[in-house]
PDB file of C-alpha atoms and ligand atoms in Angstrom:
ATOM      1  CA  MET A 320       0.000   0.000   0.000  1.00  0.00           C
ATOM      2  CA  LYS A 321       1.121   3.565  -0.719  1.00  0.00           C
ATOM      3  CA  ILE A 322      -0.138   6.592   1.215  1.00  0.00           C
ATOM      4  CA  ASP A 323       0.526  10.188   0.206  1.00  0.00           C
ATOM      5  CA  ILE A 324      -0.417  12.922   2.674  1.00  0.00           C
ATOM      6  CA  LEU A 325      -0.856  16.474   1.399  1.00  0.00           C
ATOM      7  CA  THR A 326      -0.595  19.008   4.212  1.00  0.00           C
ATOM      8  CA  LEU A 327       0.886  22.291   5.381  1.00  0.00           C
ATOM      9  CA  PHE A 328       2.508  20.341   8.236  1.00  0.00           C
ATOM     10  CA  PRO A 329       4.269  17.211   6.925  1.00  0.00           C
ATOM     11  CA  GLU A 330       6.160  16.735  10.200  1.00  0.00           C
ATOM     12  CA  ILE A 331       2.989  16.680  12.289  1.00  0.00           C
ATOM     13  CA  ALA A 332       1.484  14.049   9.981  1.00  0.00           C
ATOM     14  CA  LEU A 333       4.604  11.867   9.883  1.00  0.00           C
ATOM     15  CA  SER A 334       5.712  12.071  13.500  1.00  0.00           C
ATOM     16  CA  PRO A 335       3.127   9.617  14.953  1.00  0.00           C
ATOM     17  CA  LEU A 336       3.772   7.305  11.994  1.00  0.00           C
ATOM     18  CA  SER A 337       7.531   7.120  12.557  1.00  0.00           C
ATOM     19  CA  ASP A 338       7.761   4.859  15.611  1.00  0.00           C
ATOM     20  CA  SER A 339       6.571   1.539  17.019  1.00  0.00           C
ATOM     21  CA  ILE A 340       4.241  -0.729  15.017  1.00  0.00           C
ATOM     22  CA  ILE A 341       3.696   1.693  12.143  1.00  0.00           C
ATOM     23  CA  GLN A 342       7.412   2.354  11.633  1.00  0.00           C
ATOM     24  CA  ARG A 343       8.020  -1.414  11.698  1.00  0.00           C
ATOM     25  CA  ALA A 344       5.310  -1.864   9.051  1.00  0.00           C
ATOM     26  CA  ARG A 345       7.060   0.788   6.954  1.00  0.00           C
ATOM     27  CA  ASP A 346      10.462  -0.872   7.478  1.00  0.00           C
ATOM     28  CA  ALA A 347       8.966  -4.221   6.448  1.00  0.00           C
ATOM     29  CA  GLY A 348       7.687  -2.652   3.212  1.00  0.00           C
ATOM     30  CA  LEU A 349       3.985  -3.176   4.077  1.00  0.00           C
ATOM     31  CA  VAL A 350       3.291   0.493   3.455  1.00  0.00           C
ATOM     32  CA  GLU A 351       5.103   3.419   1.893  1.00  0.00           C
ATOM     33  CA  ILE A 352       4.146   6.801   3.348  1.00  0.00           C
ATOM     34  CA  GLN A 353       5.123  10.182   1.963  1.00  0.00           C
ATOM     35  CA  ALA A 354       4.043  13.579   3.283  1.00  0.00           C
ATOM     36  CA  HIS A 355       4.054  16.540   0.876  1.00  0.00           C
ATOM     37  CA  ASN A 356       3.969  20.234   1.715  1.00  0.00           C
ATOM     38  CA  LEU A 357       1.121  21.980  -0.091  1.00  0.00           C
ATOM     39  CA  ARG A 358       3.274  25.125  -0.257  1.00  0.00           C
ATOM     40  CA  ASP A 359       5.455  23.357  -2.853  1.00  0.00           C
ATOM     41  CA  TRP A 360       2.524  23.898  -5.255  1.00  0.00           C
ATOM     42  CA  SER A 361       1.931  27.544  -4.301  1.00  0.00           C
ATOM     43  CA  GLN A 362       1.379  29.758  -7.329  1.00  0.00           C
ATOM     44  CA  ASP A 363       2.458  32.911  -5.572  1.00  0.00           C
ATOM     45  CA  LYS A 364       5.865  34.440  -4.919  1.00  0.00           C
ATOM     46  CA  HIS A 365       5.202  34.558  -1.163  1.00  0.00           C
ATOM     47  CA  ASN A 366       4.349  30.823  -1.085  1.00  0.00           C
ATOM     48  CA  ARG A 367       0.761  31.566  -0.062  1.00  0.00           C
ATOM     49  CA  VAL A 368      -1.866  28.879  -0.410  1.00  0.00           C
ATOM     50  CA  ASP A 369      -4.843  30.523   1.341  1.00  0.00           C
ATOM     51  CA  ASP A 370      -7.109  33.556   1.043  1.00  0.00           C
ATOM     52  CA  THR A 371     -10.047  35.153   2.866  1.00  0.00           C
ATOM     53  CA  PRO A 372     -13.506  33.552   2.541  1.00  0.00           C
ATOM     54  CA  CYS A 373     -15.750  34.918  -0.220  1.00  0.00           C
ATOM     55  CA  GLY A 374     -18.790  36.508   1.425  1.00  0.00           C
ATOM     56  CA  GLY A 375     -16.789  37.460   4.513  1.00  0.00           C
ATOM     57  CA  GLY A 376     -16.307  35.762   7.840  1.00  0.00           C
ATOM     58  CA  PRO A 377     -13.374  34.705   9.993  1.00  0.00           C
ATOM     59  CA  GLY A 378     -10.352  32.589   9.088  1.00  0.00           C
ATOM     60  CA  MET A 379      -8.751  31.672   5.802  1.00  0.00           C
ATOM     61  CA  VAL A 380      -9.641  29.170   3.081  1.00  0.00           C
ATOM     62  CA  LEU A 381      -7.157  27.006   1.150  1.00  0.00           C
ATOM     63  CA  GLN A 382      -7.158  28.197  -2.458  1.00  0.00           C
ATOM     64  CA  PRO A 383      -8.151  25.857  -5.280  1.00  0.00           C
ATOM     65  CA  GLY A 384      -5.046  26.464  -7.446  1.00  0.00           C
ATOM     66  CA  PRO A 385      -2.337  24.812  -5.296  1.00  0.00           C
ATOM     67  CA  LEU A 386      -4.673  21.993  -4.229  1.00  0.00           C
ATOM     68  CA  HIS A 387      -5.653  21.269  -7.839  1.00  0.00           C
ATOM     69  CA  ALA A 388      -2.028  21.238  -8.998  1.00  0.00           C
ATOM     70  CA  ALA A 389      -0.864  19.018  -6.111  1.00  0.00           C
ATOM     71  CA  ILE A 390      -3.730  16.500  -6.264  1.00  0.00           C
ATOM     72  CA  SER A 391      -3.462  16.233 -10.066  1.00  0.00           C
ATOM     73  CA  GLU A 392       0.264  15.488  -9.773  1.00  0.00           C
ATOM     74  CA  LEU A 393      -0.010  12.969  -6.902  1.00  0.00           C
ATOM     75  CA  LYS A 394      -3.171  11.157  -8.050  1.00  0.00           C
ATOM     76  CA  GLN A 395      -2.839   7.981 -10.083  1.00  0.00           C
ATOM     77  CA  GLU A 396      -5.477   5.825 -11.775  1.00  0.00           C
ATOM     78  CA  ASN A 397      -6.119   3.644  -8.698  1.00  0.00           C
ATOM     79  CA  THR A 398      -6.005   6.456  -6.092  1.00  0.00           C
ATOM     80  CA  ARG A 399      -8.689   7.029  -3.447  1.00  0.00           C
ATOM     81  CA  VAL A 400      -8.587  10.760  -2.630  1.00  0.00           C
ATOM     82  CA  ILE A 401      -9.689  11.509   0.940  1.00  0.00           C
ATOM     83  CA  LEU A 402     -10.192  14.888   2.609  1.00  0.00           C
ATOM     84  CA  MET A 403      -9.808  15.079   6.416  1.00  0.00           C
ATOM     85  CA  THR A 404     -12.461  17.484   7.697  1.00  0.00           C
ATOM     86  CA  PRO A 405     -14.810  17.745  10.692  1.00  0.00           C
ATOM     87  CA  GLN A 406     -17.590  17.976   8.073  1.00  0.00           C
ATOM     88  CA  GLY A 407     -16.839  14.441   6.850  1.00  0.00           C
ATOM     89  CA  ARG A 408     -18.399  11.060   7.574  1.00  0.00           C
ATOM     90  CA  GLN A 409     -17.288   9.902  11.019  1.00  0.00           C
ATOM     91  CA  LEU A 410     -14.577   7.226  10.887  1.00  0.00           C
ATOM     92  CA  LYS A 411     -15.534   3.743  12.098  1.00  0.00           C
ATOM     93  CA  GLN A 412     -13.464   0.552  12.304  1.00  0.00           C
ATOM     94  CA  ALA A 413     -15.267  -1.046   9.323  1.00  0.00           C
ATOM     95  CA  HIS A 414     -14.329   1.957   7.195  1.00  0.00           C
ATOM     96  CA  SER A 415     -10.634   1.679   8.164  1.00  0.00           C
ATOM     97  CA  ARG A 416     -10.820  -2.026   7.322  1.00  0.00           C
ATOM     98  CA  ALA A 417     -12.294  -1.277   3.880  1.00  0.00           C
ATOM     99  CA  LEU A 418      -9.602   1.342   3.190  1.00  0.00           C
ATOM    100  CA  SER A 419      -6.850  -1.118   4.231  1.00  0.00           C
ATOM    101  CA  SER A 420      -7.466  -3.056   1.017  1.00  0.00           C
ATOM    102  CA  LYS A 421      -6.834  -0.037  -1.266  1.00  0.00           C
ATOM    103  CA  SER A 422      -3.518   0.183  -3.064  1.00  0.00           C
ATOM    104  CA  HIS A 423      -3.100   3.981  -3.007  1.00  0.00           C
ATOM    105  CA  LEU A 424      -4.560   6.647  -0.732  1.00  0.00           C
ATOM    106  CA  LEU A 425      -4.036  10.375  -1.167  1.00  0.00           C
ATOM    107  CA  ILE A 426      -5.034  12.090   2.071  1.00  0.00           C
ATOM    108  CA  VAL A 427      -5.637  15.831   1.832  1.00  0.00           C
ATOM    109  CA  CYS A 428      -5.524  17.789   5.091  1.00  0.00           C
ATOM    110  CA  GLY A 429      -7.721  20.824   5.589  1.00  0.00           C
ATOM    111  CA  HIS A 430      -6.623  23.824   7.579  1.00  0.00           C
ATOM    112  CA  TYR A 431      -8.029  27.153   8.718  1.00  0.00           C
ATOM    113  CA  GLU A 432     -11.713  27.447   7.755  1.00  0.00           C
ATOM    114  CA  GLY A 433     -11.466  24.661   5.181  1.00  0.00           C
ATOM    115  CA  ILE A 434     -10.711  24.192   1.510  1.00  0.00           C
ATOM    116  CA  ASP A 435     -12.348  25.762  -1.540  1.00  0.00           C
ATOM    117  CA  HIS A 436     -15.509  23.741  -2.181  1.00  0.00           C
ATOM    118  CA  ARG A 437     -14.837  23.393  -5.920  1.00  0.00           C
ATOM    119  CA  ILE A 438     -11.962  21.040  -5.072  1.00  0.00           C
ATOM    120  CA  ILE A 439     -14.285  18.884  -2.928  1.00  0.00           C
ATOM    121  CA  GLU A 440     -16.766  18.690  -5.798  1.00  0.00           C
ATOM    122  CA  THR A 441     -14.242  17.766  -8.456  1.00  0.00           C
ATOM    123  CA  LEU A 442     -11.240  15.968  -6.935  1.00  0.00           C
ATOM    124  CA  ILE A 443     -12.203  14.498  -3.544  1.00  0.00           C
ATOM    125  CA  ASP A 444     -13.663  10.958  -3.435  1.00  0.00           C
ATOM    126  CA  GLU A 445     -14.711  11.084   0.212  1.00  0.00           C
ATOM    127  CA  GLU A 446     -14.569  13.327   3.282  1.00  0.00           C
ATOM    128  CA  ILE A 447     -13.673  11.757   6.651  1.00  0.00           C
ATOM    129  CA  SER A 448     -13.952  13.153  10.177  1.00  0.00           C
ATOM    130  CA  ILE A 449     -12.266  11.430  13.116  1.00  0.00           C
ATOM    131  CA  GLY A 450     -14.864  12.748  15.576  1.00  0.00           C
ATOM    132  CA  ASP A 451     -17.192  15.563  16.498  1.00  0.00           C
ATOM    133  CA  TYR A 452     -14.564  18.051  17.604  1.00  0.00           C
ATOM    134  CA  VAL A 453     -12.340  20.493  15.711  1.00  0.00           C
ATOM    135  CA  LEU A 454      -8.567  20.045  15.568  1.00  0.00           C
ATOM    136  CA  THR A 455      -6.147  22.821  14.622  1.00  0.00           C
ATOM    137  CA  ASN A 456      -5.342  21.019  11.377  1.00  0.00           C
ATOM    138  CA  GLY A 457      -6.098  17.862   9.456  1.00  0.00           C
ATOM    139  CA  ALA A 458      -2.530  16.481   9.699  1.00  0.00           C
ATOM    140  CA  ILE A 459      -3.300  15.061  13.141  1.00  0.00           C
ATOM    141  CA  ALA A 460      -6.507  13.513  11.806  1.00  0.00           C
ATOM    142  CA  ALA A 461      -4.592  12.083   8.822  1.00  0.00           C
ATOM    143  CA  ALA A 462      -2.118  10.391  11.181  1.00  0.00           C
ATOM    144  CA  VAL A 463      -5.015   8.867  13.136  1.00  0.00           C
ATOM    145  CA  LEU A 464      -6.613   7.562   9.929  1.00  0.00           C
ATOM    146  CA  CYS A 465      -3.288   6.129   8.708  1.00  0.00           C
ATOM    147  CA  ASP A 466      -2.588   4.384  12.030  1.00  0.00           C
ATOM    148  CA  SER A 467      -6.033   2.776  12.084  1.00  0.00           C
ATOM    149  CA  ILE A 468      -5.541   1.465   8.525  1.00  0.00           C
ATOM    150  CA  ILE A 469      -1.894   0.380   8.654  1.00  0.00           C
ATOM    151  CA  ARG A 470      -2.236  -1.723  11.814  1.00  0.00           C
ATOM    152  CA  LEU A 471      -4.808  -3.808   9.892  1.00  0.00           C
ATOM    153  CA  LEU A 472      -2.420  -4.667   7.043  1.00  0.00           C
ATOM    154  CA  PRO A 473      -1.527  -8.368   7.131  1.00  0.00           C
ATOM    155  CA  GLY A 474       1.732  -8.742   9.065  1.00  0.00           C
ATOM    156  CA  ALA A 475       1.594  -5.339  10.791  1.00  0.00           C
ATOM    157  CA  LEU A 476       0.588  -6.661  14.214  1.00  0.00           C
ATOM    158  CA  GLY A 477       2.754  -9.326  15.823  1.00  0.00           C
ATOM    159  CA  ASP A 478      -0.188 -11.354  17.088  1.00  0.00           C
ATOM    160  CA  SER A 479      -2.768 -11.219  14.327  1.00  0.00           C
ATOM    161  CA  GLN A 480      -5.489 -12.337  16.781  1.00  0.00           C
ATOM    162  CA  SER A 481      -5.258  -9.025  18.615  1.00  0.00           C
ATOM    163  CA  ALA A 482      -6.696  -7.229  15.593  1.00  0.00           C
ATOM    164  CA  ILE A 483      -9.579  -9.702  15.440  1.00  0.00           C
ATOM    165  CA  GLU A 484     -10.607  -9.861  19.109  1.00  0.00           C
ATOM    166  CA  GLU A 485     -10.495  -6.194  20.005  1.00  0.00           C
ATOM    167  CA  SER A 486     -13.246  -3.626  20.410  1.00  0.00           C
ATOM    168  CA  PHE A 487     -15.221  -2.756  17.269  1.00  0.00           C
ATOM    169  CA  THR A 488     -14.541  -6.020  15.449  1.00  0.00           C
ATOM    170  CA  ASP A 489     -18.162  -6.403  16.520  1.00  0.00           C
ATOM    171  CA  PRO A 490     -18.966  -2.729  15.933  1.00  0.00           C
ATOM    172  CA  ASN A 491     -21.671  -2.789  18.635  1.00  0.00           C
ATOM    173  CA  LEU A 492     -19.667  -4.333  21.479  1.00  0.00           C
ATOM    174  CA  LEU A 493     -16.675  -3.045  23.475  1.00  0.00           C
ATOM    175  CA  GLU A 494     -13.980  -5.401  24.776  1.00  0.00           C
ATOM    176  CA  ALA A 495     -14.202  -7.173  28.127  1.00  0.00           C
ATOM    177  CA  PRO A 496     -11.940  -5.821  30.922  1.00  0.00           C
ATOM    178  CA  CYS A 497      -8.436  -7.314  31.013  1.00  0.00           C
ATOM    179  CA  TYR A 498      -5.982  -8.006  33.845  1.00  0.00           C
ATOM    180  CA  THR A 499      -2.399  -9.176  34.276  1.00  0.00           C
ATOM    181  CA  ARG A 500      -0.073 -10.074  37.160  1.00  0.00           C
ATOM    182  CA  PRO A 501       0.194  -9.469  40.062  1.00  0.00           C
ATOM    183  CA  VAL A 502      -3.026 -11.311  40.874  1.00  0.00           C
ATOM    184  CA  ASP A 503      -3.353  -9.141  44.012  1.00  0.00           C
ATOM    185  CA  PHE A 504      -2.615  -5.449  43.450  1.00  0.00           C
ATOM    186  CA  GLN A 505      -3.040  -3.268  46.549  1.00  0.00           C
ATOM    187  CA  GLY A 506      -5.741  -5.633  47.806  1.00  0.00           C
ATOM    188  CA  MET A 507      -7.614  -5.669  44.466  1.00  0.00           C
ATOM    189  CA  LYS A 508      -7.846  -9.209  43.081  1.00  0.00           C
ATOM    190  CA  VAL A 509      -8.039 -10.451  39.504  1.00  0.00           C
ATOM    191  CA  PRO A 510     -11.492 -12.123  39.107  1.00  0.00           C
ATOM    192  CA  ASP A 511     -11.197 -15.825  40.074  1.00  0.00           C
ATOM    193  CA  ILE A 512     -12.778 -16.981  36.835  1.00  0.00           C
ATOM    194  CA  LEU A 513      -9.781 -15.698  34.827  1.00  0.00           C
ATOM    195  CA  LEU A 514      -7.446 -17.873  36.915  1.00  0.00           C
ATOM    196  CA  SER A 515      -9.668 -20.971  36.675  1.00  0.00           C
ATOM    197  CA  GLY A 516      -8.247 -22.268  33.396  1.00  0.00           C
ATOM    198  CA  HIS A 517     -11.840 -23.049  32.318  1.00  0.00           C
ATOM    199  CA  HIS A 518     -11.874 -21.530  28.844  1.00  0.00           C
ATOM    200  CA  LYS A 519     -15.565 -21.983  28.150  1.00  0.00           C
ATOM    201  CA  ASN A 520     -16.562 -20.187  31.362  1.00  0.00           C
ATOM    202  CA  ILE A 521     -13.955 -17.495  30.751  1.00  0.00           C
ATOM    203  CA  GLY A 522     -15.439 -16.908  27.289  1.00  0.00           C
ATOM    204  CA  LYS A 523     -18.940 -16.633  28.763  1.00  0.00           C
ATOM    205  CA  TRP A 524     -17.728 -14.220  31.486  1.00  0.00           C
ATOM    206  CA  ARG A 525     -15.984 -12.069  28.900  1.00  0.00           C
ATOM    207  CA  THR A 526     -19.119 -11.855  26.763  1.00  0.00           C
ATOM    208  CA  GLU A 527     -21.222 -10.799  29.786  1.00  0.00           C
ATOM    209  CA  GLN A 528     -18.625  -8.243  30.862  1.00  0.00           C
ATOM    210  CA  ALA A 529     -18.299  -6.871  27.333  1.00  0.00           C
ATOM    211  CA  LEU A 530     -22.039  -6.298  27.227  1.00  0.00           C
ATOM    212  CA  ALA A 531     -22.100  -4.661  30.681  1.00  0.00           C
ATOM    213  CA  ARG A 532     -19.187  -2.399  29.758  1.00  0.00           C
ATOM    214  CA  THR A 533     -20.839  -1.393  26.496  1.00  0.00           C
ATOM    215  CA  LEU A 534     -24.120  -0.568  28.279  1.00  0.00           C
ATOM    216  CA  ALA A 535     -22.211   1.538  30.838  1.00  0.00           C
ATOM    217  CA  ASN A 536     -19.863   3.404  28.493  1.00  0.00           C
ATOM    218  CA  ARG A 537     -21.524   3.333  25.063  1.00  0.00           C
ATOM    219  CA  PRO A 538     -25.267   2.638  25.352  1.00  0.00           C
ATOM    220  CA  ASP A 539     -25.655   4.130  21.855  1.00  0.00           C
ATOM    221  CA  LEU A 540     -23.857   1.069  20.447  1.00  0.00           C
ATOM    222  CA  ARG A 541     -26.492  -1.285  21.916  1.00  0.00           C
ATOM    223  CA  GLU A 542     -29.274   0.819  20.390  1.00  0.00           C
ATOM    224  CA  ASN A 543     -27.586   0.338  17.019  1.00  0.00           C
ATOM    225  CA  ALA A 544     -27.245  -3.402  17.718  1.00  0.00           C
ATOM    226  CA  SER A 545     -30.961  -3.845  18.362  1.00  0.00           C
ATOM    227  CA  ASP A 546     -31.709  -1.821  15.200  1.00  0.00           C
ATOM    228  CA  SER A 547     -29.615  -4.210  13.116  1.00  0.00           C
ATOM    229  CA  GLU A 548     -30.735  -7.368  14.989  1.00  0.00           C
ATOM    230  CA  ASN A 549     -34.474  -6.555  14.504  1.00  0.00           C
TER     231      ASN A 549
HETATM  232  N1  LIG B1064      -9.638  18.636  10.884  1.00  0.00           N
HETATM  233  C1  LIG B1064      -9.977  19.335  11.987  1.00  0.00           C
HETATM  234  N2  LIG B1064     -10.752  18.627  12.803  1.00  0.00           N
HETATM  235  C2  LIG B1064     -10.945  17.414  12.212  1.00  0.00           C
HETATM  236  C3  LIG B1064     -11.662  16.254  12.560  1.00  0.00           C
HETATM  237  N3  LIG B1064     -12.381  16.169  13.676  1.00  0.00           N
HETATM  238  N4  LIG B1064     -11.632  15.209  11.718  1.00  0.00           N
HETATM  239  C4  LIG B1064     -10.925  15.288  10.563  1.00  0.00           C
HETATM  240  N5  LIG B1064     -10.237  16.369  10.175  1.00  0.00           N
HETATM  241  C5  LIG B1064     -10.237  17.424  10.987  1.00  0.00           C
END
């Protein structure tokens, strides 16, 4: 897989992708990531890429010229062009999984008030938000999207089961609580069942706990589950 990130802040986008599991995936050749500075396509002698919003209002808008030139140069025939924006569809695990099978992603990062809408209409395949809050720039959101995709590439995680058994594999159920040694920590004990060696009962306990945890922390997920189960 190849991922190109187009941003005003290449270092912000690359920094979280340059360590640990993601860096190992890059070293192993599972993914090639390149971050490009939008200013390299500026059409102005001061390297500007933004201007004030038409119709007035606060902030600045990324101009269509540099974005059009950059996307046209970086896009290939098989490219999925994604814009990171709080106005996008909210990212879910199933979406990251679907994107992990693409061969080339071009991730465009918004900044300031956003990007000129004519670019969204003509060159962007989909708009993605990582949540209902506003970040200072889309480079952070791009890194989050990349991490969620790359860890799903075959071979990226040491123990491939951990990608299967975790929260959101069933999108309507969180994971059961987990414990490790010491069995007694400051008087708090690991539940006996987990030390019993009885795998069937442990499985049943985990399912019950997962449900209880989901109802406590994310009741909205159970509402979705009954919608899809009915
Ligand atoms: N840029 C700023 N905030 C964002 C968000 N929540 N998701 C994606 N891109 C963003």
